[in-house]
């Protein structure tokens, strides 16, 4: 098949990990006789430097013309002056909104061999396989922001339709899994959460009677994720809770560098990015973990290009390489030899036959 993929390297380690993702896509194209065209565009701090805007019009246009978008990360100390008129993160939030990708899928699967890389007890981790469905284009991230001399506010607003559509996505995913859906909110305090809870209850009971719905307060969810992570199947939650809970959940998988994400809307076009940030402290040193990006590439093949066999092959290759002992610095322990970003990528590429 022919496909056009926009690549948005962004800042920090973004260019290094997206390069790994592109190498894997090229290998897949070669192995299966596909033709992938790549259009690399600016976003974030790199775009502010080059054209004084975190999300240039050319970037938006290229994304709209593409079948899928692969993004690295944005942000860094260079652009984090709180008084700066523009921030790199506006580029990321802007492209999510622009593409209407309201459903952010963040699968968390523990690879047995990595359980000991986690700061948590290995016996709690084997068999963990959960999916966080994070609402991505609403809530406190996108509400009106105000700043006065002595006060500031961020509006958190959710509309019924936004909750309905994200709950539907999560319930459909639950149906393909263990049919357990946990909706996470703060309904004891927040009005938006009370709306969220009502809508989730209605949608699941009317449209997904075969899915077991449980409601959980976000503070309790944060605790249960560490205490009994195996019991979760699908979690659905609002934008900010999903952001926080998935950084927490990444520790189950051994490292923030392992987790991929797929952001989807009404069409097949999706935005794919590792859940980690730009990690400016290790940028440009070829030591970042490319696994989250490579796993995101698998999600891209599956969800935007409909190439299930290719997606599964990338996931198997990644698993195989890790099982064989390949480790980047973040997941190495004791005497494990440490691989660079490019060496880890090469191992995965070699494994794809
Ligand atoms: C993420 C990131 C972003 C977010 C930041 C960089 C704006 O933390 O994708 O999880 O909060 O959504
Ligand atoms: Mg985050």
GROMACS .gro file of C-alpha atoms in nm, residues 92-318:
model
  227
   92UNK     CA    1   0.129   1.975   2.071
   93UNK     CA    2  -0.210   2.073   2.216
   94UNK     CA    3  -0.280   2.262   1.893
   95UNK     CA    4  -0.218   1.965   1.665
   96UNK     CA    5  -0.425   1.734   1.888
   97UNK     CA    6  -0.716   1.980   1.868
   98UNK     CA    7  -0.663   2.051   1.498
   99UNK     CA    8  -0.678   1.679   1.409
  100UNK     CA    9  -0.969   1.622   1.648
  101UNK     CA   10  -0.794   1.326   1.807
  102UNK     CA   11  -1.001   1.312   2.125
  103UNK     CA   12  -0.920   0.952   2.221
  104UNK     CA   13  -0.570   0.885   2.348
  105UNK     CA   14  -0.499   0.514   2.385
  106UNK     CA   15  -0.214   0.430   2.620
  107UNK     CA   16  -0.162   0.056   2.652
  108UNK     CA   17   0.046  -0.059   2.948
  109UNK     CA   18   0.183  -0.410   2.914
  110UNK     CA   19   0.453  -0.548   3.138
  111UNK     CA   20   0.716  -0.751   2.960
  112UNK     CA   21   0.811  -1.020   3.215
  113UNK     CA   22   1.185  -0.970   3.167
  114UNK     CA   23   1.144  -0.602   3.252
  115UNK     CA   24   0.955  -0.654   3.576
  116UNK     CA   25   1.285  -0.630   3.759
  117UNK     CA   26   1.362  -0.296   3.593
  118UNK     CA   27   1.059  -0.153   3.771
  119UNK     CA   28   1.100   0.014   4.109
  120UNK     CA   29   0.796  -0.193   4.213
  121UNK     CA   30   0.787  -0.552   4.336
  122UNK     CA   31   0.821  -0.784   4.037
  123UNK     CA   32   0.556  -1.028   4.167
  124UNK     CA   33   0.289  -0.757   4.148
  125UNK     CA   34   0.372  -0.689   3.785
  126UNK     CA   35   0.369  -1.013   3.591
  127UNK     CA   36   0.063  -1.030   3.371
  128UNK     CA   37  -0.022  -0.661   3.393
  129UNK     CA   38  -0.203  -0.566   3.072
  130UNK     CA   39  -0.419  -0.259   3.087
  131UNK     CA   40  -0.532   0.017   2.857
  132UNK     CA   41  -0.580   0.377   2.962
  133UNK     CA   42  -0.819   0.570   2.738
  134UNK     CA   43  -0.747   0.935   2.805
  135UNK     CA   44  -0.977   1.212   2.683
  136UNK     CA   45  -0.737   1.436   2.489
  137UNK     CA   46  -0.902   1.746   2.350
  138UNK     CA   47  -1.111   1.881   2.638
  139UNK     CA   48  -1.113   1.950   3.010
  140UNK     CA   49  -0.874   2.174   3.199
  141UNK     CA   50  -0.611   2.161   2.923
  142UNK     CA   51  -0.835   2.354   2.686
  143UNK     CA   52  -1.057   2.569   2.914
  144UNK     CA   53  -1.013   2.944   2.943
  145UNK     CA   54  -0.699   3.052   3.129
  146UNK     CA   55  -0.673   3.374   3.327
  147UNK     CA   56  -0.393   3.543   3.511
  148UNK     CA   57  -0.413   3.853   3.735
  149UNK     CA   58  -0.147   3.994   3.961
  150UNK     CA   59  -0.253   3.783   4.257
  151UNK     CA   60  -0.462   3.506   4.111
  152UNK     CA   61  -0.488   3.261   3.823
  153UNK     CA   62  -0.751   3.020   3.700
  154UNK     CA   63  -0.791   2.734   3.453
  155UNK     CA   64  -1.143   2.646   3.355
  156UNK     CA   65  -1.226   2.275   3.348
  157UNK     CA   66  -1.526   2.216   3.127
  158UNK     CA   67  -1.671   1.898   2.977
  159UNK     CA   68  -1.969   1.869   2.748
  160UNK     CA   69  -2.195   1.564   2.744
  161UNK     CA   70  -2.097   1.477   2.386
  162UNK     CA   71  -1.729   1.474   2.477
  163UNK     CA   72  -1.786   1.227   2.758
  164UNK     CA   73  -2.021   1.014   2.547
  165UNK     CA   74  -1.774   0.969   2.263
  166UNK     CA   75  -1.474   0.885   2.480
  167UNK     CA   76  -1.676   0.639   2.690
  168UNK     CA   77  -1.793   0.471   2.369
  169UNK     CA   78  -1.434   0.433   2.248
  170UNK     CA   79  -1.329   0.285   2.582
  171UNK     CA   80  -1.628   0.051   2.605
  172UNK     CA   81  -1.564  -0.078   2.251
  173UNK     CA   82  -1.205  -0.152   2.348
  174UNK     CA   83  -1.320  -0.322   2.670
  175UNK     CA   84  -1.549  -0.543   2.459
  176UNK     CA   85  -1.246  -0.673   2.271
  177UNK     CA   86  -1.063  -0.739   2.598
  178UNK     CA   87  -1.190  -0.855   2.938
  179UNK     CA   88  -1.507  -0.642   2.929
  180UNK     CA   89  -1.408  -0.451   3.241
  181UNK     CA   90  -1.423  -0.074   3.228
  182UNK     CA   91  -1.309   0.147   3.514
  183UNK     CA   92  -1.412   0.512   3.483
  184UNK     CA   93  -1.186   0.736   3.689
  185UNK     CA   94  -1.308   1.072   3.819
  186UNK     CA   95  -1.322   1.296   4.125
  187UNK     CA   96  -1.701   1.296   4.162
  188UNK     CA   97  -1.684   1.366   4.536
  189UNK     CA   98  -1.549   1.714   4.457
  190UNK     CA   99  -1.583   1.813   4.092
  191UNK     CA  100  -1.902   1.894   3.904
  192UNK     CA  101  -1.738   1.790   3.574
  193UNK     CA  102  -1.675   1.450   3.733
  194UNK     CA  103  -2.039   1.416   3.838
  195UNK     CA  104  -2.140   1.480   3.477
  196UNK     CA  105  -1.874   1.233   3.362
  197UNK     CA  106  -2.005   0.965   3.599
  198UNK     CA  107  -2.369   1.012   3.494
  199UNK     CA  108  -2.284   0.997   3.125
  200UNK     CA  109  -2.055   0.695   3.163
  201UNK     CA  110  -2.325   0.508   3.356
  202UNK     CA  111  -2.590   0.587   3.094
  203UNK     CA  112  -2.380   0.504   2.787
  204UNK     CA  113  -2.252   0.176   2.923
  205UNK     CA  114  -2.588   0.056   3.056
  206UNK     CA  115  -2.773   0.149   2.735
  207UNK     CA  116  -2.517   0.059   2.472
  208UNK     CA  117  -2.273  -0.182   2.635
  209UNK     CA  118  -2.474  -0.395   2.882
  210UNK     CA  119  -2.212  -0.669   2.837
  211UNK     CA  120  -1.934  -0.446   2.976
  212UNK     CA  121  -1.889  -0.426   3.354
  213UNK     CA  122  -1.851  -0.062   3.457
  214UNK     CA  123  -1.690   0.046   3.780
  215UNK     CA  124  -1.636   0.405   3.897
  216UNK     CA  125  -1.323   0.493   4.091
  217UNK     CA  126  -1.202   0.818   4.243
  218UNK     CA  127  -0.872   0.930   4.096
  219UNK     CA  128  -0.681   0.929   4.425
  220UNK     CA  129  -0.790   0.573   4.492
  221UNK     CA  130  -0.706   0.477   4.133
  222UNK     CA  131  -0.354   0.614   4.178
  223UNK     CA  132  -0.313   0.385   4.477
  224UNK     CA  133  -0.475   0.075   4.326
  225UNK     CA  134  -0.260   0.108   4.012
  226UNK     CA  135   0.043   0.037   4.229
  227UNK     CA  136  -0.118  -0.202   4.477
  228UNK     CA  137  -0.306  -0.433   4.236
  229UNK     CA  138  -0.232  -0.332   3.877
  230UNK     CA  139  -0.327  -0.674   3.735
  231UNK     CA  140  -0.693  -0.618   3.819
  232UNK     CA  141  -0.737  -0.332   3.573
  233UNK     CA  142  -0.851  -0.392   3.217
  234UNK     CA  143  -0.962  -0.064   3.053
  235UNK     CA  144  -0.950   0.271   3.233
  236UNK     CA  145  -1.131   0.573   3.089
  237UNK     CA  146  -1.063   0.916   3.229
  238UNK     CA  147  -1.043   1.288   3.163
  239UNK     CA  148  -0.748   1.465   3.009
  240UNK     CA  149  -0.543   1.564   3.314
  241UNK     CA  150  -0.612   1.252   3.523
  242UNK     CA  151  -0.509   1.043   3.222
  243UNK     CA  152  -0.186   1.239   3.185
  244UNK     CA  153  -0.091   1.182   3.548
  245UNK     CA  154  -0.204   0.821   3.579
  246UNK     CA  155  -0.014   0.711   3.268
  247UNK     CA  156   0.319   0.850   3.388
  248UNK     CA  157   0.250   0.654   3.707
  249UNK     CA  158   0.151   0.343   3.511
  250UNK     CA  159   0.471   0.361   3.306
  251UNK     CA  160   0.660   0.256   3.617
  252UNK     CA  161   0.478  -0.077   3.600
  253UNK     CA  162   0.634  -0.129   3.256
  254UNK     CA  163   0.981  -0.043   3.388
  255UNK     CA  164   1.031   0.299   3.231
  256UNK     CA  165   0.850   0.599   3.089
  257UNK     CA  166   1.048   0.525   2.772
  258UNK     CA  167   0.853   0.205   2.704
  259UNK     CA  168   0.500   0.337   2.660
  260UNK     CA  169   0.340   0.422   2.326
  261UNK     CA  170   0.023   0.608   2.250
  262UNK     CA  171  -0.229   0.644   1.969
  263UNK     CA  172  -0.455   0.947   1.946
  264UNK     CA  173  -0.762   0.891   1.736
  265UNK     CA  174  -1.067   1.086   1.627
  266UNK     CA  175  -1.356   1.016   1.395
  267UNK     CA  176  -1.139   0.935   1.091
  268UNK     CA  177  -0.860   0.682   1.044
  269UNK     CA  178  -0.594   0.950   1.062
  270UNK     CA  179  -0.418   0.931   1.395
  271UNK     CA  180  -0.138   1.097   1.586
  272UNK     CA  181   0.118   0.859   1.735
  273UNK     CA  182   0.367   0.949   2.004
  274UNK     CA  183   0.554   0.794   2.292
  275UNK     CA  184   0.408   0.914   2.624
  276UNK     CA  185   0.743   1.047   2.745
  277UNK     CA  186   0.855   1.407   2.712
  278UNK     CA  187   1.153   1.569   2.542
  279UNK     CA  188   1.403   1.471   2.818
  280UNK     CA  189   1.638   1.766   2.751
  281UNK     CA  190   1.889   1.629   3.003
  282UNK     CA  191   1.974   1.335   2.776
  283UNK     CA  192   1.900   1.491   2.436
  284UNK     CA  193   2.149   1.452   2.150
  285UNK     CA  194   2.345   1.175   2.322
  286UNK     CA  195   2.196   0.874   2.144
  287UNK     CA  196   2.095   0.714   2.475
  288UNK     CA  197   1.717   0.763   2.479
  289UNK     CA  198   1.489   0.459   2.477
  290UNK     CA  199   1.323   0.430   2.132
  291UNK     CA  200   1.084   0.151   2.241
  292UNK     CA  201   0.789   0.381   2.318
  293UNK     CA  202   0.816   0.531   1.969
  294UNK     CA  203   0.864   0.194   1.800
  295UNK     CA  204   0.558   0.060   1.983
  296UNK     CA  205   0.372   0.374   1.866
  297UNK     CA  206   0.469   0.287   1.509
  298UNK     CA  207   0.300  -0.050   1.558
  299UNK     CA  208  -0.017   0.132   1.668
  300UNK     CA  209   0.011   0.356   1.360
  301UNK     CA  210   0.031   0.054   1.129
  302UNK     CA  211  -0.270  -0.102   1.302
  303UNK     CA  212  -0.507   0.191   1.353
  304UNK     CA  213  -0.434   0.429   1.065
  305UNK     CA  214  -0.306   0.199   0.791
  306UNK     CA  215  -0.504  -0.113   0.880
  307UNK     CA  216  -0.187  -0.325   0.857
  308UNK     CA  217  -0.246  -0.569   1.143
  309UNK     CA  218   0.014  -0.829   1.043
  310UNK     CA  219   0.280  -0.558   1.012
  311UNK     CA  220   0.180  -0.408   1.348
  312UNK     CA  221   0.195  -0.744   1.518
  313UNK     CA  222   0.536  -0.811   1.364
  314UNK     CA  223   0.678  -0.487   1.507
  315UNK     CA  224   0.537  -0.572   1.850
  316UNK     CA  225   0.677  -0.925   1.838
  317UNK     CA  226   1.016  -0.797   1.726
  318UNK     CA  227   1.027  -0.551   2.014
   0.00000   0.00000   0.00000
